[in-house]
Each structure stands twice: as C-alpha cells, then as structure tokens.
CSV table of C-alpha atoms in Angstrom, one decimal:
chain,number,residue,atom,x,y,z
N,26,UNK,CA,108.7,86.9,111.8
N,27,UNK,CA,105.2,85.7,112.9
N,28,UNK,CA,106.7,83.4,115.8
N,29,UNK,CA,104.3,80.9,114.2
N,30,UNK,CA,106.5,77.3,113.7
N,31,UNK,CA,106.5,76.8,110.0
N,32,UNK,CA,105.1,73.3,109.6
N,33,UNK,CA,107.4,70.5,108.1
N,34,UNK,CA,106.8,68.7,104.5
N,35,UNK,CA,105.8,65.8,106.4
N,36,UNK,CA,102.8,67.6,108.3
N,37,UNK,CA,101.5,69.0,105.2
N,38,UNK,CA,98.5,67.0,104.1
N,39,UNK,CA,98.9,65.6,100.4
N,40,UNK,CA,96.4,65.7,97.8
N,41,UNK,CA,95.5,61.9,98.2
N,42,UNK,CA,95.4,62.6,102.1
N,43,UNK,CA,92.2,65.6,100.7
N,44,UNK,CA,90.7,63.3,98.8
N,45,UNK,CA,87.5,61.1,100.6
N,46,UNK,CA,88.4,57.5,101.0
N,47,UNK,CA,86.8,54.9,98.3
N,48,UNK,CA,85.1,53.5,101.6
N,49,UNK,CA,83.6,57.5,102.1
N,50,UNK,CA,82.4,57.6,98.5
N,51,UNK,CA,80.8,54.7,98.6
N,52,UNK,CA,78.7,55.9,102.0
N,53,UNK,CA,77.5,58.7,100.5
N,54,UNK,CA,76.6,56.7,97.4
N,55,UNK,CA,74.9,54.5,99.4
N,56,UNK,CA,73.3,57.4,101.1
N,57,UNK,CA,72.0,59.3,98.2
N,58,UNK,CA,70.7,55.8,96.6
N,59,UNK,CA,68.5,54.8,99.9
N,60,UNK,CA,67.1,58.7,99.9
N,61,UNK,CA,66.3,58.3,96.0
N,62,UNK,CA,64.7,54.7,96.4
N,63,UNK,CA,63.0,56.2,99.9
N,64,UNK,CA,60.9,59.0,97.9
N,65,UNK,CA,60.6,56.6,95.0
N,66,UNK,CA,58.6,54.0,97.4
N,67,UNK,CA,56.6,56.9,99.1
N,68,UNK,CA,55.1,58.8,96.3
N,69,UNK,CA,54.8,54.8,94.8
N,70,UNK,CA,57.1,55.2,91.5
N,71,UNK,CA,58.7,52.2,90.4
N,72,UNK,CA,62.1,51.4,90.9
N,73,UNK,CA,62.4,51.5,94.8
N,74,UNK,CA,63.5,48.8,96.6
N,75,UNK,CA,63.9,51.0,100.2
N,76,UNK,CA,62.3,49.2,103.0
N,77,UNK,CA,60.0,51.6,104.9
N,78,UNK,CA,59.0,51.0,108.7
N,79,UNK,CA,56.8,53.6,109.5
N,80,UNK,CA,53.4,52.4,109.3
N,81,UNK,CA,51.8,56.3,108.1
N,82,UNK,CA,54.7,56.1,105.9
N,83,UNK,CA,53.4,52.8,104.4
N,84,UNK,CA,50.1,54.0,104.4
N,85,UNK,CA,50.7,56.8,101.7
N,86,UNK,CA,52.6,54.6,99.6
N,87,UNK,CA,49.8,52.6,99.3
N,88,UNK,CA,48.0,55.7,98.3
N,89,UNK,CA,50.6,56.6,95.7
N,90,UNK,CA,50.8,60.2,95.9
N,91,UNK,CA,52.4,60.2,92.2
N,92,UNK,CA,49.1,59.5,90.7
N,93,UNK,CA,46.9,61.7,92.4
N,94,UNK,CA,48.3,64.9,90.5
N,95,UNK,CA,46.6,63.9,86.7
N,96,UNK,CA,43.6,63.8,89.1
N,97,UNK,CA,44.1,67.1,90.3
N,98,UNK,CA,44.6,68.6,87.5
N,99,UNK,CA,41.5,66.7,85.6
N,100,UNK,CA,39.5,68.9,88.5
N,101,UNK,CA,41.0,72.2,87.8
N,102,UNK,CA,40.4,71.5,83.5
N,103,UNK,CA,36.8,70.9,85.1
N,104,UNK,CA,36.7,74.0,87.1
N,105,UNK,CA,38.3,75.8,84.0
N,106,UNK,CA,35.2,74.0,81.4
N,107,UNK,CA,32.1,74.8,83.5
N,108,UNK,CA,32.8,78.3,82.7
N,109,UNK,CA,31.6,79.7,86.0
N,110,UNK,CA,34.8,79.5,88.0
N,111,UNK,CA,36.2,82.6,89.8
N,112,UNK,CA,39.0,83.6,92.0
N,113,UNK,CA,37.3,84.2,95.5
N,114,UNK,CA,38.7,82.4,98.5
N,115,UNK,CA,35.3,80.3,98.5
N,116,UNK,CA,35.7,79.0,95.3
N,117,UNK,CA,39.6,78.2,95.9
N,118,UNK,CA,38.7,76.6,99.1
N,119,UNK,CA,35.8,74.5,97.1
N,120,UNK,CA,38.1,73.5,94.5
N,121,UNK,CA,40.7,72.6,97.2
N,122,UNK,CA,38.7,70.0,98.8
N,123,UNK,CA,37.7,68.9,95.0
N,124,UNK,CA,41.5,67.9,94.4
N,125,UNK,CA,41.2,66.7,97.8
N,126,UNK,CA,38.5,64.3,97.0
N,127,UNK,CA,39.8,63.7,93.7
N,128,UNK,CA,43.5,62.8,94.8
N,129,UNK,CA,44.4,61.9,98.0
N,130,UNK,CA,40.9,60.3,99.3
N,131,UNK,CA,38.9,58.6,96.1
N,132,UNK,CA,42.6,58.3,94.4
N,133,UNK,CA,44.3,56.5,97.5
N,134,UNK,CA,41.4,54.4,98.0
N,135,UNK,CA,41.6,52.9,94.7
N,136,UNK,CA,45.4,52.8,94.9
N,137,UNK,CA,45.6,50.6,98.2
N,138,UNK,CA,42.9,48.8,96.4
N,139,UNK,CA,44.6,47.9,93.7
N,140,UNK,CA,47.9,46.6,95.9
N,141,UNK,CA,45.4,44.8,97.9
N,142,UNK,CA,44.3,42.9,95.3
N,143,UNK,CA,47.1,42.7,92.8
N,144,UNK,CA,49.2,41.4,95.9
N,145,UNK,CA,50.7,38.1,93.8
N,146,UNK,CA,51.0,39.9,90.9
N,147,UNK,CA,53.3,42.1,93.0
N,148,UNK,CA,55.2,39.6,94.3
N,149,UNK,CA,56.8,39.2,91.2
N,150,UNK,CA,57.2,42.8,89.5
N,151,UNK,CA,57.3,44.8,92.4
N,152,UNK,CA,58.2,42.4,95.5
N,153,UNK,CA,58.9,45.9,97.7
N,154,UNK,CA,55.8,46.7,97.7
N,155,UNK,CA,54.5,47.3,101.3
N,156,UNK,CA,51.6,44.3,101.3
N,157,UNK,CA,54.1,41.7,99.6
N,158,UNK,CA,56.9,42.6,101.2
N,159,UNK,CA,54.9,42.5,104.9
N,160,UNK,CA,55.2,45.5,105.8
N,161,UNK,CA,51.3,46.2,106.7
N,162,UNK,CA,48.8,43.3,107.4
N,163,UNK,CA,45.7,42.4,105.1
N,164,UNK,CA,43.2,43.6,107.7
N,165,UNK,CA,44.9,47.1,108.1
N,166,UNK,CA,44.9,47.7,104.3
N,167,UNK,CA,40.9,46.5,103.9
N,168,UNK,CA,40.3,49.1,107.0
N,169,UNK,CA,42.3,51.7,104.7
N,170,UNK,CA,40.2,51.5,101.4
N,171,UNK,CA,37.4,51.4,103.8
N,172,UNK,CA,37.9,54.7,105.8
N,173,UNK,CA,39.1,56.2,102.3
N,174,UNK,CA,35.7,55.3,100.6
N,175,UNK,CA,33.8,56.4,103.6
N,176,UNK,CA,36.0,60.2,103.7
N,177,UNK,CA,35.9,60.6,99.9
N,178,UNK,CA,32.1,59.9,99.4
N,179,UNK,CA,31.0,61.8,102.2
N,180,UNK,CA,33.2,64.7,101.0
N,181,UNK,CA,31.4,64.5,97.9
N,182,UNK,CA,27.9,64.7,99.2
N,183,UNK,CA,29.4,67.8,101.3
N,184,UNK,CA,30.5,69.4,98.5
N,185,UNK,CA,27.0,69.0,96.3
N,186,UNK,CA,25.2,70.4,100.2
N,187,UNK,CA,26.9,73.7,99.5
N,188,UNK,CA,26.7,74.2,96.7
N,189,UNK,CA,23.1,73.5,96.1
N,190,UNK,CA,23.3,70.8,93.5
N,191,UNK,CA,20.1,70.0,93.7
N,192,UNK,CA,20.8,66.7,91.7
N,193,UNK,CA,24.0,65.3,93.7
N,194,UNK,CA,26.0,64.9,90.5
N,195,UNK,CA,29.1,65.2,92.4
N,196,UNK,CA,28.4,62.8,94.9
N,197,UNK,CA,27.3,60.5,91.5
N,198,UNK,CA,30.8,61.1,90.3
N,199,UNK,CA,32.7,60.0,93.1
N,200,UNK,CA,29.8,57.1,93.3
N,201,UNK,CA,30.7,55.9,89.8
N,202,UNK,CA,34.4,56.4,89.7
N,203,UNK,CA,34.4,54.1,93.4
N,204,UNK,CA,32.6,51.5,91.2
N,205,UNK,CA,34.6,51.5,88.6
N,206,UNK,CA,37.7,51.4,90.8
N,207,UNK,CA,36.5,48.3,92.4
N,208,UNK,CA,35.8,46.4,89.1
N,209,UNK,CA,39.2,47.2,87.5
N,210,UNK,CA,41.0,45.4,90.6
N,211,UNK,CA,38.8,43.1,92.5
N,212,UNK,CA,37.3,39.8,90.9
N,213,UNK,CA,34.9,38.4,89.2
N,214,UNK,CA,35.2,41.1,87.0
N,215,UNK,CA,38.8,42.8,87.4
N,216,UNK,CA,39.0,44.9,84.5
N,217,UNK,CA,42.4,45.4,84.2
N,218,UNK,CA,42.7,41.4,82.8
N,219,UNK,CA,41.4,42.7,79.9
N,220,UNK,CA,43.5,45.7,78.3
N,221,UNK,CA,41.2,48.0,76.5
N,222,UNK,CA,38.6,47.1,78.8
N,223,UNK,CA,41.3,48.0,82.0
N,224,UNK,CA,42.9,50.9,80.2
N,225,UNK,CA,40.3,52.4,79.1
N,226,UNK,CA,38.6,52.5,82.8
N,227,UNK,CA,42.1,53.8,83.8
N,228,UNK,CA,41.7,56.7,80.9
N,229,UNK,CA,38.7,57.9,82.4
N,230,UNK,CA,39.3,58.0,85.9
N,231,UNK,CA,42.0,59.9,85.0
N,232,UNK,CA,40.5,62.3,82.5
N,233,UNK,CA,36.4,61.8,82.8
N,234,UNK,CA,35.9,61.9,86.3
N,235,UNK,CA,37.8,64.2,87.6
N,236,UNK,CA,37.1,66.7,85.3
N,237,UNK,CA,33.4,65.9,85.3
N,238,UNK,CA,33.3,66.5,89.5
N,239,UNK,CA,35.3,69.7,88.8
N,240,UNK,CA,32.5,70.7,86.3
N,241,UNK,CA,29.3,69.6,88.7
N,242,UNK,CA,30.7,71.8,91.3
N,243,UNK,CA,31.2,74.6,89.4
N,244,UNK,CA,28.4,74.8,86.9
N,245,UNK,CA,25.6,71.8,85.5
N,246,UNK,CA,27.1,68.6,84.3
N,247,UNK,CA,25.2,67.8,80.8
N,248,UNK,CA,25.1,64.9,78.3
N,249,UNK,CA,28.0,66.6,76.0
N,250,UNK,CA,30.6,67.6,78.7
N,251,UNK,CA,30.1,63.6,79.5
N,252,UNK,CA,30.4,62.4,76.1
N,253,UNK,CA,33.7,65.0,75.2
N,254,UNK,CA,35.4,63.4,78.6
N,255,UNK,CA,34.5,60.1,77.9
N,256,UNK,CA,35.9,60.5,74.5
N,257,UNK,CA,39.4,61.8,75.5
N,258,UNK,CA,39.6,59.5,77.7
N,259,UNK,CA,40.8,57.5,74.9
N,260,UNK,CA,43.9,59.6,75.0
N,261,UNK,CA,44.2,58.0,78.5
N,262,UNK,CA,43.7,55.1,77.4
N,263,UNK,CA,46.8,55.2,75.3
N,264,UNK,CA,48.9,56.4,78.1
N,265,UNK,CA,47.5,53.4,80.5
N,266,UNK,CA,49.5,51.0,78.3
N,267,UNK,CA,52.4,52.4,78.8
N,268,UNK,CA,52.6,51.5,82.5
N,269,UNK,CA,51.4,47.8,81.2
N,270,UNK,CA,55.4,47.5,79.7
N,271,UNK,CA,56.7,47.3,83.2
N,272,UNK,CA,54.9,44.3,83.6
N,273,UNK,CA,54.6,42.3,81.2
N,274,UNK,CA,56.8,39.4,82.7
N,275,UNK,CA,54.2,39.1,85.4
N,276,UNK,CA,50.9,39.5,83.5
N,277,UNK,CA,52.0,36.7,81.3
N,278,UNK,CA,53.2,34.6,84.1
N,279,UNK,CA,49.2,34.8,85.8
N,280,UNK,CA,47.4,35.3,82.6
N,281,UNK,CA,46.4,39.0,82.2
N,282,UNK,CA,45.7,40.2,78.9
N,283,UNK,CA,47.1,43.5,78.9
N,284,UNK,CA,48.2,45.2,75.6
N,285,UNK,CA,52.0,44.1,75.5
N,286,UNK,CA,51.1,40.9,76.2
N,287,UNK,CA,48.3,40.1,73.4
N,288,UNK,CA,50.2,42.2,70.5
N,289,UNK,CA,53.9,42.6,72.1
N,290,UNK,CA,56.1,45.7,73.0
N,291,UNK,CA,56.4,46.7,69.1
N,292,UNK,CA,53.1,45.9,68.4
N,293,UNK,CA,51.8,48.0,71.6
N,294,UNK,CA,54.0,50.9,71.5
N,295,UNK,CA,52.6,51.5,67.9
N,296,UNK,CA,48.8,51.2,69.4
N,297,UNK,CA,49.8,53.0,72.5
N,298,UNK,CA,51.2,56.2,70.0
N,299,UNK,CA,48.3,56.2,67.8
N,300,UNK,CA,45.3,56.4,70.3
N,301,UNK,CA,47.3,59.1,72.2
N,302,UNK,CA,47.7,61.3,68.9
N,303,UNK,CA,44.6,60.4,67.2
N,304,UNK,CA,42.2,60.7,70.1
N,305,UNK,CA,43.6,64.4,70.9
N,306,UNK,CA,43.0,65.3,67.1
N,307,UNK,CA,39.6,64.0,67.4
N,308,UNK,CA,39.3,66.4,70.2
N,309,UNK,CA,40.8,68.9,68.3
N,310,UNK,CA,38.1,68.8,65.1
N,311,UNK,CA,35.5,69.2,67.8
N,312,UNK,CA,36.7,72.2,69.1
N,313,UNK,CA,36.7,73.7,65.5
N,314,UNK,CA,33.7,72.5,65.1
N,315,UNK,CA,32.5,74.9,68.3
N,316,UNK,CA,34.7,77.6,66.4
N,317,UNK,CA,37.5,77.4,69.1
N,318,UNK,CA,39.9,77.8,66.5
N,319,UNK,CA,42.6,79.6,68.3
N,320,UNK,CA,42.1,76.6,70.8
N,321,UNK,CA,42.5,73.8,68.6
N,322,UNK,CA,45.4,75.2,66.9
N,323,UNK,CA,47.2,75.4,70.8
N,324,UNK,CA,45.9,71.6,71.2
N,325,UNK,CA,47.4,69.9,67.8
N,326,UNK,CA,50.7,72.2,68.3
N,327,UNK,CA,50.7,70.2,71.7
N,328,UNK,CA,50.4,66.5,69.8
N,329,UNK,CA,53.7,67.6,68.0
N,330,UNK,CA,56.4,66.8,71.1
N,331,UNK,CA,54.7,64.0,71.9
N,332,UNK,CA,54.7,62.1,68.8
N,333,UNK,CA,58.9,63.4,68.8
N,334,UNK,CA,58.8,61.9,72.4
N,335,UNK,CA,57.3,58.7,71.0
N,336,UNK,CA,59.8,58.4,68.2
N,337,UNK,CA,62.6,59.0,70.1
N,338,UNK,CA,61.6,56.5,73.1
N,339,UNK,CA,58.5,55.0,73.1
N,340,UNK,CA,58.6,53.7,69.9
N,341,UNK,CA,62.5,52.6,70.2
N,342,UNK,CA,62.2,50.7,73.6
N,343,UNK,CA,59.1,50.9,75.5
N,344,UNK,CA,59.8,48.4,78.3
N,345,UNK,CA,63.1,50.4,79.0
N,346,UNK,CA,62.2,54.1,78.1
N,347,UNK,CA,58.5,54.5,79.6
N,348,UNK,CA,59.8,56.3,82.1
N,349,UNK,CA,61.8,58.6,80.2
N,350,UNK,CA,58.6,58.9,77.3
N,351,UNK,CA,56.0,59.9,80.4
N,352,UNK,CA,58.0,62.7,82.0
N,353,UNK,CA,58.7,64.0,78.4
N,354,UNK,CA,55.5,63.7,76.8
N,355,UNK,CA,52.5,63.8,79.4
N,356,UNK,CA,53.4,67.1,80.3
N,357,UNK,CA,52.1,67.9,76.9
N,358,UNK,CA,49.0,65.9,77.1
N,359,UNK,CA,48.1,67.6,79.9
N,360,UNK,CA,48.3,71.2,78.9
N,361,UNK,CA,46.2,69.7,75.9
N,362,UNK,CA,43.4,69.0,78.5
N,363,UNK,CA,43.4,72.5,79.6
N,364,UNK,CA,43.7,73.8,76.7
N,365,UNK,CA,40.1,72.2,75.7
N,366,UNK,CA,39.2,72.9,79.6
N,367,UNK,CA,39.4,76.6,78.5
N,368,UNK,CA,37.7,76.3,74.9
N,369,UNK,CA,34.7,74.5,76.5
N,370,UNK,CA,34.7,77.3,79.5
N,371,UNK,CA,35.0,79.8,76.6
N,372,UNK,CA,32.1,78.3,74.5
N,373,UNK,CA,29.8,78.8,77.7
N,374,UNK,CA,30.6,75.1,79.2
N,375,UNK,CA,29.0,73.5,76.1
C-alpha cells in the first residue's frame, strides 16, 4: 500500500473538464488574429485592421518594410551584373548600405509618400492605414519623407565619395528614382492615375534603379545596362497591376485609371500575364543574342511556374487570388533577374 488516498470518481477530472472552454478558444483565436493583423500592418501588407499606438511602430509601417526586399534584391542582381563584385568585407559592407539606400531610406520615403498623398483614396480601401485612421499627424509624416529624402541622398553621394565615381551616377540614381517617386503620387502629375504610365514607373523603381545603383557602385553604368533595365522593367510593369485589383472599388470611385478599371479584372489579368511572360522572353533572346545560352535557357525555364501560377490564380480570380499568385509566382520572377544579373556579369557587364 502507498498510504496515498486513492481519489474518488468524482475528483477525477473528465475529458470535457480537459478540454479549454469555447470562451478559451475563442481568446487564443482572438490572440493569434491581432498578432497576424499586427505584423500584417507593420511590414504594410494588406489585410490588417490592428490598430498600432506606437508612434516608431507607425513610422515603419508607413515605410512598408514588405516592399523594400524586391529593392534589395534589384541591388544585389546589380552587384552581380557589373561583373566586378567580390566577397571582401568592404565590398559586403558597401553593398550593405546599397540595400540600405535602396530599401529602407529611398524605399520608405516613397512609401510614406505615397500614404501621404493617397490619404482619401485610403480612406476607402485601406481605412487602417496609420494617416487615415489618425494615428500620426500630417506634419509628422511631411517631416518623415523629408528626413528620408535628406538620409537616402546623402547616403548616395557617400557611397559614389568612396568609391571614386568620378561621375556621381549613384547619387544620379537615387536623384532620379526620388523624382520619379514624387511624380507617381503627388499632383499635378501623379502618375499612378494613369496605369501604364504609374505601373510602369513602379516596374522600374523596382527593377531599373535598384539594379542600376548596384551596378554604378560596383563597376561603370553605360547606355546598355540602362536600356536592358529599363526594358525588364516591363516585367514589372506587369506585376504592378496586380496590386491595382485590390483597389479597384476606390480608384473608380475618385477617378484613377488604373488597369482593372479601364479594361476590367478579366480583361487585366490577361494584360497583366502577358507583359510578365513576354517581357522576360524578350530578355531572354537578348541574352542569346550575347551567347548566354546556358543563361537564357535557366531564365525561360523560370517563365514556366509562373504562367502555371497565372492559370491557376491570376487568371481564375485576380481580385481574390493576388495574394496567393505573388507569393507563388514572383519568387520566380525574381530568380529570373538574377539569373540575367549573372549572364550580364558573365559577359563582362555588357
């Protein structure tokens, strides 16, 4: 005998008495949904609805960390194309602050920006957005894109100092891509009214320029590196239209001209699918044409999965699978962008 009492039916706890209450499940459901809908609003994705009070908090999801990494990754395809990078901790550190300049500075300023001035327009697509929703004044977001401008262009004349660029084509990068930032959201001109004018500025400052400051920094920006980028950046243009599908309910209401709107979601999702696919082939005769062979046999094995992406969701629903068609196909598109990166740095930067 232990000497231990041996406890009654009654103190026994049932299988209902183990299991969490519905009142517990739903807490934890709760939970999980405000931590989702939390990171959602920070890194600036849609779908969040979490109400942030911390103004540094605010501040990046202004910025929209999501977006910076195509730009980071446009500087390393740069890096890759000038044909002159190498793995020394200088050249790490320089293509660092590259990404840096690229992404969180020139990137965030054009993000906060954008919210600054497409503030109505997110009053009715996205009303948690930090400016609509109240969370951070007007004058604090103009003194955001300000100090963002002033860090990103001075990091870019930095950058051209040491490395001796005697013409400062970095600084002339992050000079036009600032420009062209502030014409695609702020008026007269607000290129984003107009959607191949908008998209295609979106395109390239997500292809063109950041490969092209990844480039000047590591070897001599010419006339055909320019031209290549500008052309892919068709490709981007493509992918631009499908964030337009989230929005179409508001861009008809104030009279923006994007894509779905002038053609509608069929209409677009076909025009979105063939400047992607087309564009990259394009790229891909070009890189024959250098006798990158090998290369542009990697690149149109890439198109493949994205025009099965685009059948299976872009194509089917793009208002409701856009999300699901990005995180399946873009990867794709991305390694595609390296995979020329590499051809061009192969060829001898062009």
């Amino acid at each position: 005998m232990s000497g231990q009492p041996t406890p009654s039916p009654e103190s026994q706890p049932t299988e209902a008495q183990n299991q969490p209450s519905a009142e517990d499940t739903s807490q934890t459901d709760n939970n999980n949904n405000n931590r989702t809908a939390q990171t959602r609003q920070i890194l600036g994705m849609r779908g969040a609805d979490y109400q942030e009070t911390s103004i540094w908090r605010i501040r990046l999801q202004l910025m929209k960390p999501i977006t910076w990494v195509p730009l980071v990754w446009g500087v390393v395809c740069g890096a890759a194309a000038s044909g002159n990078f190498s793995w020394t901790i200088e050249n790490i550190l320089l293509a660092i602050a590259c990404m840096t300049l690229s992404g969180p500075l020139l990137a965030g300023y054009t993000q906060t920006m954008n919210d600054f001035f497409d503030r109505e327009i997110d009053a009715i697509n996205e009303p948690y957005r930090p400016i609509p929703a109240g969370a951070i004044g007007t004058g604090q977001v103009v003194a955001q894109i300000l100090v963002l401008l002033a860090a990103g262009l001075g990091l870019a004349y930095f950058l051209d100092w040491w490395v001796g660029n005697e013409i400062p084509s970095v600084t002339m990068v992050a000079l036009v891509g600032s420009f062209l930032a502030y014409i695609y959201s702020a008026p007269p001109l607000k290129l984003k009214r107009n959607g191949w004018l908008g998209n295609y500025a979106l395109g390239a400052s997500y292809i063109a320029l950041p490969w092209c400051a990844g480039h000047a920094l590591f070897g001599t920006l010419n006339l055909q590196v320019i031209l290549l980028t500008m052309f892919y950046s068709f490709a981007g243009l493509g992918i631009a239209i499908v964030n337009d599908f989230k929005s179409v309910q508001g861009d008809r209401e104030l009279g923006l001209k994007s894509i779905p709107v002038m053609f509608g979601t069929t209409a677009a999702a076909w025009i979105c699918a063939l400047t992607i696919d087309l564009f990259q082939i394009g790229v891909a005769g070009y890189l024959i044409s250098l006798q990158q062979n090998l290369f542009a046999t990697i690149l149109l094995l890439m198109v493949i999965p994205q025009i099965t992406f685009q059948d299976m969701y872009l194509l089917r629903d793009p208002v409701n699978n856009d999300v699901k068609y990005q995180a399946n196909a873009q990867p794709f598109l991305v390694l595609g962008i390296l995979v020329t990166a590499l051809a061009i740095g192969q060829y001898g930067g062009v």
